[in-house]
JSON list of C-alpha atoms in Angstrom, two decimals:
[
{"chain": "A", "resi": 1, "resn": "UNK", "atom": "CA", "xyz": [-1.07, -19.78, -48.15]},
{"chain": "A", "resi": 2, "resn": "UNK", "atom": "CA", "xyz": [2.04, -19.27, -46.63]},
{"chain": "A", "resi": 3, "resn": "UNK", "atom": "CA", "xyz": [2.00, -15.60, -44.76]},
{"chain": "A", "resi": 4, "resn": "UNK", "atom": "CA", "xyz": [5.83, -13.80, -43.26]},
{"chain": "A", "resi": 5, "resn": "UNK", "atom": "CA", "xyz": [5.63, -13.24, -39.46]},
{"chain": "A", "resi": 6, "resn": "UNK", "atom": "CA", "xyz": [5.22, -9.91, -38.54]},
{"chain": "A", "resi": 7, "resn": "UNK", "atom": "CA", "xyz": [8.02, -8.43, -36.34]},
{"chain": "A", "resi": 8, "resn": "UNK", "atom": "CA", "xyz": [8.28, -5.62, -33.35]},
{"chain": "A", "resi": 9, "resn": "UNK", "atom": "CA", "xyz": [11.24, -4.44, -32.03]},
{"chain": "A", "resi": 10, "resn": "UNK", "atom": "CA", "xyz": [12.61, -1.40, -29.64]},
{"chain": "A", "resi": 11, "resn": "UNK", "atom": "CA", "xyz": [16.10, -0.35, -30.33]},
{"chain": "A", "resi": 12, "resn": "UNK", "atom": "CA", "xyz": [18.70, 1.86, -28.40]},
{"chain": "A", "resi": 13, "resn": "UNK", "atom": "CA", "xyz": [21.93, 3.47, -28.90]},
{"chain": "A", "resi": 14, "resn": "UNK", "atom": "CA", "xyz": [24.92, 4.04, -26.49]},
{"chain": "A", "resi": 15, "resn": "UNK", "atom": "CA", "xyz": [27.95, 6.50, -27.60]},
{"chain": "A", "resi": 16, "resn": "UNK", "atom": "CA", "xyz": [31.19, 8.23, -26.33]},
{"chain": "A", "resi": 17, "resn": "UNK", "atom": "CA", "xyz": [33.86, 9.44, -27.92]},
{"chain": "A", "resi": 18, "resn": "UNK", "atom": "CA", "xyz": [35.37, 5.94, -29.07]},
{"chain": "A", "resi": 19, "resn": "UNK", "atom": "CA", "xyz": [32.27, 3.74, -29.47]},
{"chain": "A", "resi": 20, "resn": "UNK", "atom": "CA", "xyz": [28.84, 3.26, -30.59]},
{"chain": "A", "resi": 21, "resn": "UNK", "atom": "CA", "xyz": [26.38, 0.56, -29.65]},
{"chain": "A", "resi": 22, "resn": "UNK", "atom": "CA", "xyz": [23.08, -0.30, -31.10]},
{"chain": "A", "resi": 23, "resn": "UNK", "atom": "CA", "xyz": [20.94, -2.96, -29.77]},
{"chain": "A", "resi": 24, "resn": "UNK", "atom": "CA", "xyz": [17.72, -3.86, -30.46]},
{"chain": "A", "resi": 25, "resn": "UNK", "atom": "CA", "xyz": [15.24, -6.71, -29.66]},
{"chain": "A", "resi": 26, "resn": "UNK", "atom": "CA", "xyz": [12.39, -7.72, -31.53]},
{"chain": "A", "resi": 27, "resn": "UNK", "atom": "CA", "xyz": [9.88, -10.69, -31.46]},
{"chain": "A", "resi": 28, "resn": "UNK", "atom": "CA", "xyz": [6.87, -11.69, -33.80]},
{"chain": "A", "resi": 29, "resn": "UNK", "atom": "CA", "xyz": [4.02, -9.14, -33.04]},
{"chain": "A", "resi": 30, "resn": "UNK", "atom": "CA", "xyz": [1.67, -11.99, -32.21]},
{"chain": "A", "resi": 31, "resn": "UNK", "atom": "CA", "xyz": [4.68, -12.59, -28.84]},
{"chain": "A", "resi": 32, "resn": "UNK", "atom": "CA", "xyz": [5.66, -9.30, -28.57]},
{"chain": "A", "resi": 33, "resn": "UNK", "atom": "CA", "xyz": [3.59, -8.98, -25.05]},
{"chain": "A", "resi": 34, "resn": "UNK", "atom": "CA", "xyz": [5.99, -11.88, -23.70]},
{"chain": "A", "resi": 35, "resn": "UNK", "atom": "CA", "xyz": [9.11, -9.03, -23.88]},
{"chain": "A", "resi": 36, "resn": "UNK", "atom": "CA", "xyz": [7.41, -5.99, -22.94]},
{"chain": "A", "resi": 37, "resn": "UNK", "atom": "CA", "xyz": [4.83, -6.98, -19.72]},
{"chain": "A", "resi": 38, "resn": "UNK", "atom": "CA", "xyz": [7.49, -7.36, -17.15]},
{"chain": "A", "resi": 39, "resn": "UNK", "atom": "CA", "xyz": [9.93, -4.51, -18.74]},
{"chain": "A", "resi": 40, "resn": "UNK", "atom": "CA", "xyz": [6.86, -2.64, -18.52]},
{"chain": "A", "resi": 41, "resn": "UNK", "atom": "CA", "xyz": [6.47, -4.30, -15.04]},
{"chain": "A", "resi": 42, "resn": "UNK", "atom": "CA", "xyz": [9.98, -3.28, -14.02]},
{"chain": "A", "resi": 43, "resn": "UNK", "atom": "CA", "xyz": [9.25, 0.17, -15.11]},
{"chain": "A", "resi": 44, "resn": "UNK", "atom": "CA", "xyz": [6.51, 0.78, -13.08]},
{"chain": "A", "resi": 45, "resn": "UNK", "atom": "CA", "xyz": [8.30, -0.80, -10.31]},
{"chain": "A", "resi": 46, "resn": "UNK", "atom": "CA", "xyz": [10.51, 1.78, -10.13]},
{"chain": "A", "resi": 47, "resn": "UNK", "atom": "CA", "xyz": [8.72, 4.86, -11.59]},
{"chain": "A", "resi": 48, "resn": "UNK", "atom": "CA", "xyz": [10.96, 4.95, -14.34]},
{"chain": "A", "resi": 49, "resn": "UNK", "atom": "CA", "xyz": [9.68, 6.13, -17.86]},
{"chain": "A", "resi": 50, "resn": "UNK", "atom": "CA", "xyz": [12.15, 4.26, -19.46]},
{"chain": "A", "resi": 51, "resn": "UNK", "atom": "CA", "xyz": [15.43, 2.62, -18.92]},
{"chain": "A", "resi": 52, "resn": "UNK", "atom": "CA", "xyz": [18.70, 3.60, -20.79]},
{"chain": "A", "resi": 53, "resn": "UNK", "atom": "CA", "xyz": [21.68, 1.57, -19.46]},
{"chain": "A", "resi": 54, "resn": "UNK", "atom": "CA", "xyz": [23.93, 4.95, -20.15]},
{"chain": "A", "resi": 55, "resn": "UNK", "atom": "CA", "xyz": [21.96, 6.51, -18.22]},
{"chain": "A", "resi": 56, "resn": "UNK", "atom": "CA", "xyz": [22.18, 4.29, -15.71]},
{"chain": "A", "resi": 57, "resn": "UNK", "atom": "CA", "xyz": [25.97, 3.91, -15.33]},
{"chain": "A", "resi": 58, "resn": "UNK", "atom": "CA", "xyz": [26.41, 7.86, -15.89]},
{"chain": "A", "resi": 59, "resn": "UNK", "atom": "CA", "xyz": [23.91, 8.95, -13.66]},
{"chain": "A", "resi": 60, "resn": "UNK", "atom": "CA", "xyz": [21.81, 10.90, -15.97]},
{"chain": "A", "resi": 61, "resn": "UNK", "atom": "CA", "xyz": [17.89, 12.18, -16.28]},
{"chain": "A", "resi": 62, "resn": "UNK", "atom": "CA", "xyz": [15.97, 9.67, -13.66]},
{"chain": "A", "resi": 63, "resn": "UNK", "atom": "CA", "xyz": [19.64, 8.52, -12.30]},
{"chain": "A", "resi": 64, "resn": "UNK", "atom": "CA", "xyz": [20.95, 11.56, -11.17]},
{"chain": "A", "resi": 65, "resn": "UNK", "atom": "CA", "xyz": [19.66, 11.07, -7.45]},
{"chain": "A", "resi": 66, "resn": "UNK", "atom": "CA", "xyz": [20.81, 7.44, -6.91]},
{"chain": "A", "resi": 67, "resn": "UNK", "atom": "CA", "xyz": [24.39, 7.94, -5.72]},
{"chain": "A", "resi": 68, "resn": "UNK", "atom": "CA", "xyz": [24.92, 4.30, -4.83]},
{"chain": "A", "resi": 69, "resn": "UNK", "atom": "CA", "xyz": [26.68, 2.32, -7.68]},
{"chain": "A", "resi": 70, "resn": "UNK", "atom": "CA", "xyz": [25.78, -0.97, -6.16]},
{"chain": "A", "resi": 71, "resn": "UNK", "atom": "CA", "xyz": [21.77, 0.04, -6.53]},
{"chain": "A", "resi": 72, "resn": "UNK", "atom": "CA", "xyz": [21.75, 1.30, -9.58]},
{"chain": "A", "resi": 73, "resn": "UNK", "atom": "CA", "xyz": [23.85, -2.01, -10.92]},
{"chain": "A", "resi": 74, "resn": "UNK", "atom": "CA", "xyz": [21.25, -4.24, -9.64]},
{"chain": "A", "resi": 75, "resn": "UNK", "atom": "CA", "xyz": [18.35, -2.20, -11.19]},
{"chain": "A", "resi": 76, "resn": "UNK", "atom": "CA", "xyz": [20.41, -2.55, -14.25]},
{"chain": "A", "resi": 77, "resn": "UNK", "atom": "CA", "xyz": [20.86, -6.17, -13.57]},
{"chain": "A", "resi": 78, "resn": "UNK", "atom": "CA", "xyz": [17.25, -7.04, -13.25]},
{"chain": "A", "resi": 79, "resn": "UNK", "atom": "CA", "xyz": [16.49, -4.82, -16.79]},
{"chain": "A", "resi": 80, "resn": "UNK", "atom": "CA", "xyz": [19.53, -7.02, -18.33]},
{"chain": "A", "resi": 81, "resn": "UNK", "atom": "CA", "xyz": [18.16, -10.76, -16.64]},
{"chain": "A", "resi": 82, "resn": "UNK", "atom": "CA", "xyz": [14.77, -9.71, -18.84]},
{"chain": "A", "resi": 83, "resn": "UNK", "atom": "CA", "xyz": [16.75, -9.59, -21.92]},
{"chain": "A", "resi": 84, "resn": "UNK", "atom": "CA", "xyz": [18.51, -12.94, -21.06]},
{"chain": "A", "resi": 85, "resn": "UNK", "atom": "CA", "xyz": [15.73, -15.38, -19.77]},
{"chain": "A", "resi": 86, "resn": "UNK", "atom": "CA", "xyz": [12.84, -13.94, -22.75]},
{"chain": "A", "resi": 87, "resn": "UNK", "atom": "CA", "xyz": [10.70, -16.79, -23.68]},
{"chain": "A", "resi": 88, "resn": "UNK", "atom": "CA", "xyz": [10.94, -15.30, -27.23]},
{"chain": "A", "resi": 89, "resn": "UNK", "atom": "CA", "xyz": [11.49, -18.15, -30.32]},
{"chain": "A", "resi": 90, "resn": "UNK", "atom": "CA", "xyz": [15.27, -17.41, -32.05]},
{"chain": "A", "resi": 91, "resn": "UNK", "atom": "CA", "xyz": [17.53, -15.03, -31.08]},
{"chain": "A", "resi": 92, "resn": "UNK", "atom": "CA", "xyz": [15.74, -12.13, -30.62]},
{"chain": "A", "resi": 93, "resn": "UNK", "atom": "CA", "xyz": [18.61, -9.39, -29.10]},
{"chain": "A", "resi": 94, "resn": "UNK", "atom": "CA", "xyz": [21.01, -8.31, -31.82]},
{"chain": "A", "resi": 95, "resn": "UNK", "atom": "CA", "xyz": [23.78, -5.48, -30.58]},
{"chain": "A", "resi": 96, "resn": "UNK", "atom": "CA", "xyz": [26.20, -4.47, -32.91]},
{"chain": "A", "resi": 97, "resn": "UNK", "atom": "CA", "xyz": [29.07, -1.90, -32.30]},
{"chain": "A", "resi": 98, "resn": "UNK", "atom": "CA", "xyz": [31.84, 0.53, -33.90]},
{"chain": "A", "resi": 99, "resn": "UNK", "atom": "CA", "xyz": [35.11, 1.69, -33.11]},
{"chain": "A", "resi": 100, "resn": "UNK", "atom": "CA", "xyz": [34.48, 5.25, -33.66]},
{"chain": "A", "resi": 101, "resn": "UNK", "atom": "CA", "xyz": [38.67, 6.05, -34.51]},
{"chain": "A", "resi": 102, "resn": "UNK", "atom": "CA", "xyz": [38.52, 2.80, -37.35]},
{"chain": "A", "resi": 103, "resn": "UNK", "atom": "CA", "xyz": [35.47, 4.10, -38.48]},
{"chain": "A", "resi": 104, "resn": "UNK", "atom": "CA", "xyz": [36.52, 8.32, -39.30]},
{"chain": "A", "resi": 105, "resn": "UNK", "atom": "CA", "xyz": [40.06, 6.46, -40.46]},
{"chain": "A", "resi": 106, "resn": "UNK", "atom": "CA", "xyz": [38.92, 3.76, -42.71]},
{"chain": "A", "resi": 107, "resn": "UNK", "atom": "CA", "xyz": [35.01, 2.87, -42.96]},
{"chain": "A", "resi": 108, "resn": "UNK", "atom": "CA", "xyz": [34.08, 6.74, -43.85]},
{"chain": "A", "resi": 109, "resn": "UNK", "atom": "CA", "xyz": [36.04, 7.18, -46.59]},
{"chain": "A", "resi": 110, "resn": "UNK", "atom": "CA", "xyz": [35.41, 4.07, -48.15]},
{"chain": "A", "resi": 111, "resn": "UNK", "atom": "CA", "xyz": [31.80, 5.10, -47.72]},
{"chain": "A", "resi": 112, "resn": "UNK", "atom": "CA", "xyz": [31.68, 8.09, -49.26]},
{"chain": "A", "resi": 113, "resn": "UNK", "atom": "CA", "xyz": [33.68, 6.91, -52.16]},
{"chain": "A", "resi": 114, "resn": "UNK", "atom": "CA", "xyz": [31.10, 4.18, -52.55]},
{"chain": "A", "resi": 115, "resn": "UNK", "atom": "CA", "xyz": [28.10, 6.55, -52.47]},
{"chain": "A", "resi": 116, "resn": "UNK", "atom": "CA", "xyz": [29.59, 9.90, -53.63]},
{"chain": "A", "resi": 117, "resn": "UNK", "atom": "CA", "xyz": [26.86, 13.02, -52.79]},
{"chain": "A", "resi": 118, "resn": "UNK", "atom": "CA", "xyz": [24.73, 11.02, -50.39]},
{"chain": "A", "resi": 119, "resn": "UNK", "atom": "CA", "xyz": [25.14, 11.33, -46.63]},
{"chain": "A", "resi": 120, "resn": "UNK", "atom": "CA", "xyz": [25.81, 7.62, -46.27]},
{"chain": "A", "resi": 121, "resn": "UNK", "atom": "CA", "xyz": [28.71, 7.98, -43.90]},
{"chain": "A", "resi": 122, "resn": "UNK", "atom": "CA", "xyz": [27.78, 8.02, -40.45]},
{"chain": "A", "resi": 123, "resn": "UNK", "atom": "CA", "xyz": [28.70, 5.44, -37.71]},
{"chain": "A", "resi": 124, "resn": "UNK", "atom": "CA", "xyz": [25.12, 4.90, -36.35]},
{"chain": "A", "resi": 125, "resn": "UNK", "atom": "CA", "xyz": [23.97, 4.01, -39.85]},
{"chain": "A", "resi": 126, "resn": "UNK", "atom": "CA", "xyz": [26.67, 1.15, -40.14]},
{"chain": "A", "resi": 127, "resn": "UNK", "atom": "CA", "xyz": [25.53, -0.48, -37.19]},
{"chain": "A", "resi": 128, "resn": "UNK", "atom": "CA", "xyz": [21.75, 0.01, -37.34]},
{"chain": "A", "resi": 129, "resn": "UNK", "atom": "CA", "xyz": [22.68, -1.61, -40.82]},
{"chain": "A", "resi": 130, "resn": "UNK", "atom": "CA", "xyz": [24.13, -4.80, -39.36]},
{"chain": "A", "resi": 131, "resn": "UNK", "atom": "CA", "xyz": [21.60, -4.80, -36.99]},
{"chain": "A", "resi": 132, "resn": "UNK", "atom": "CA", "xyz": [19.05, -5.02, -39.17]},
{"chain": "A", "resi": 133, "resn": "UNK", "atom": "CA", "xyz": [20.75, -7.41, -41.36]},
{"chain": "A", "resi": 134, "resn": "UNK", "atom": "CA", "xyz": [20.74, -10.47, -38.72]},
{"chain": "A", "resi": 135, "resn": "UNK", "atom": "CA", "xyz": [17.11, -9.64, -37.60]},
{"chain": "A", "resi": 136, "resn": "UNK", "atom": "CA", "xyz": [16.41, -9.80, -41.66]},
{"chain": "A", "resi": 137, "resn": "UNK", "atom": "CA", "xyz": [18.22, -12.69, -41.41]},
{"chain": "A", "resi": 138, "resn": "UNK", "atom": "CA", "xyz": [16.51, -14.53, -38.79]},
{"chain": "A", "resi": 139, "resn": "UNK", "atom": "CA", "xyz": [13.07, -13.41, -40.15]},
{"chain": "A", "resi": 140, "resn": "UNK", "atom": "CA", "xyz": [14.03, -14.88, -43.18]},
{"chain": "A", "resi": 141, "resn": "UNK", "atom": "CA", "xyz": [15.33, -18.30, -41.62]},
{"chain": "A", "resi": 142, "resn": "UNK", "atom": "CA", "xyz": [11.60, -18.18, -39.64]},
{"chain": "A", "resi": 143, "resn": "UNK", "atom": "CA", "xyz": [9.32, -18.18, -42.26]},
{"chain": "A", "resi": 144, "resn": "UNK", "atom": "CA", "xyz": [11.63, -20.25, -45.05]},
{"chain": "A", "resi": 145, "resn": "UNK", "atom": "CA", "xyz": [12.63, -22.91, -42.98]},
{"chain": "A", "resi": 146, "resn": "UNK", "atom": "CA", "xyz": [9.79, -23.52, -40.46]},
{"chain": "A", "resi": 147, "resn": "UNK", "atom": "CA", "xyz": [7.46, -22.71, -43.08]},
{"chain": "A", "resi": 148, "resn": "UNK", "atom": "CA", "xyz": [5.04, -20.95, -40.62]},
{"chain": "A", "resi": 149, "resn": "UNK", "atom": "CA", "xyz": [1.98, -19.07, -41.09]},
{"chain": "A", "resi": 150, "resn": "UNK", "atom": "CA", "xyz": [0.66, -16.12, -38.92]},
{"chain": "A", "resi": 151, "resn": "UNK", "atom": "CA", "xyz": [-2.55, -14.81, -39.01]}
]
């Protein structure tokens, strides 16, 4: 009997006033431990509860004391080189993002024409959406193709 992986993820949103970000990263729940032990590690490392890039580059909550740009880049760095050298199967990271001036002009409308009545229409649903949609897409590819089984 053929059995779908089971998947864990963390996601994270970044916004100003012309762009929104969503990325998240996700693994099979049996490798999830891979990811998270030296984020967790990194964490600790610095004392941090967790780490938001934004907050990071705008100096913000545990940020607001580290004054050198330089230091809190190579933090950053170290958070980002976890992300990039994972040991996770597939591509695990998926970031999607939207133009915040395309999306009032031309997405919402379209939108809420689509879906009249229902509060469909906001940028941070779009690209959770199309995040979701390649890790969908990947967990699909996993367990049709490879034909694996996790127990």
């Amino acid at each position: 009997m053929r059995v779908p992986f089971k998947f864990v993820g963390y996601c994270d949103e970044s916004e100003d006033e012309t762009s929104l970000v969503i990325t998240c990263v996700f693994a099979r729940a049996a490798d999830w431990t891979v990811a998270v032990r030296p984020w967790q590690a990194l964490l600790t490392k610095y004392g941090m509860p967790e780490f938001h890039a934004e907050h990071c580059e705008h100096r913000k909550g545990f940020w607001e004391t580290w004054s050198d740009p330089s230091e809190r880049l190579s933090v950053a760095r170290q958070f980002l080189d976890l992300i990039i050298a994972n040991r996770l199967p597939f591509p695990t990271v998926y970031a999607t993002g939207v133009d915040l001036r395309c999306f009032k002009d031309i997405a919402a409308p379209m939108i809420r024409e689509a879906h009249p009545g229902k509060r469909l229409d906001a940028p941070w649903l779009l690209a959770f959406h199309q995040v979701l949609t390649g890790m969908l897409e990947a967990q699909r590819f996993t367990n049709n193709t490879l034909g694996t089984v996790e127990r």
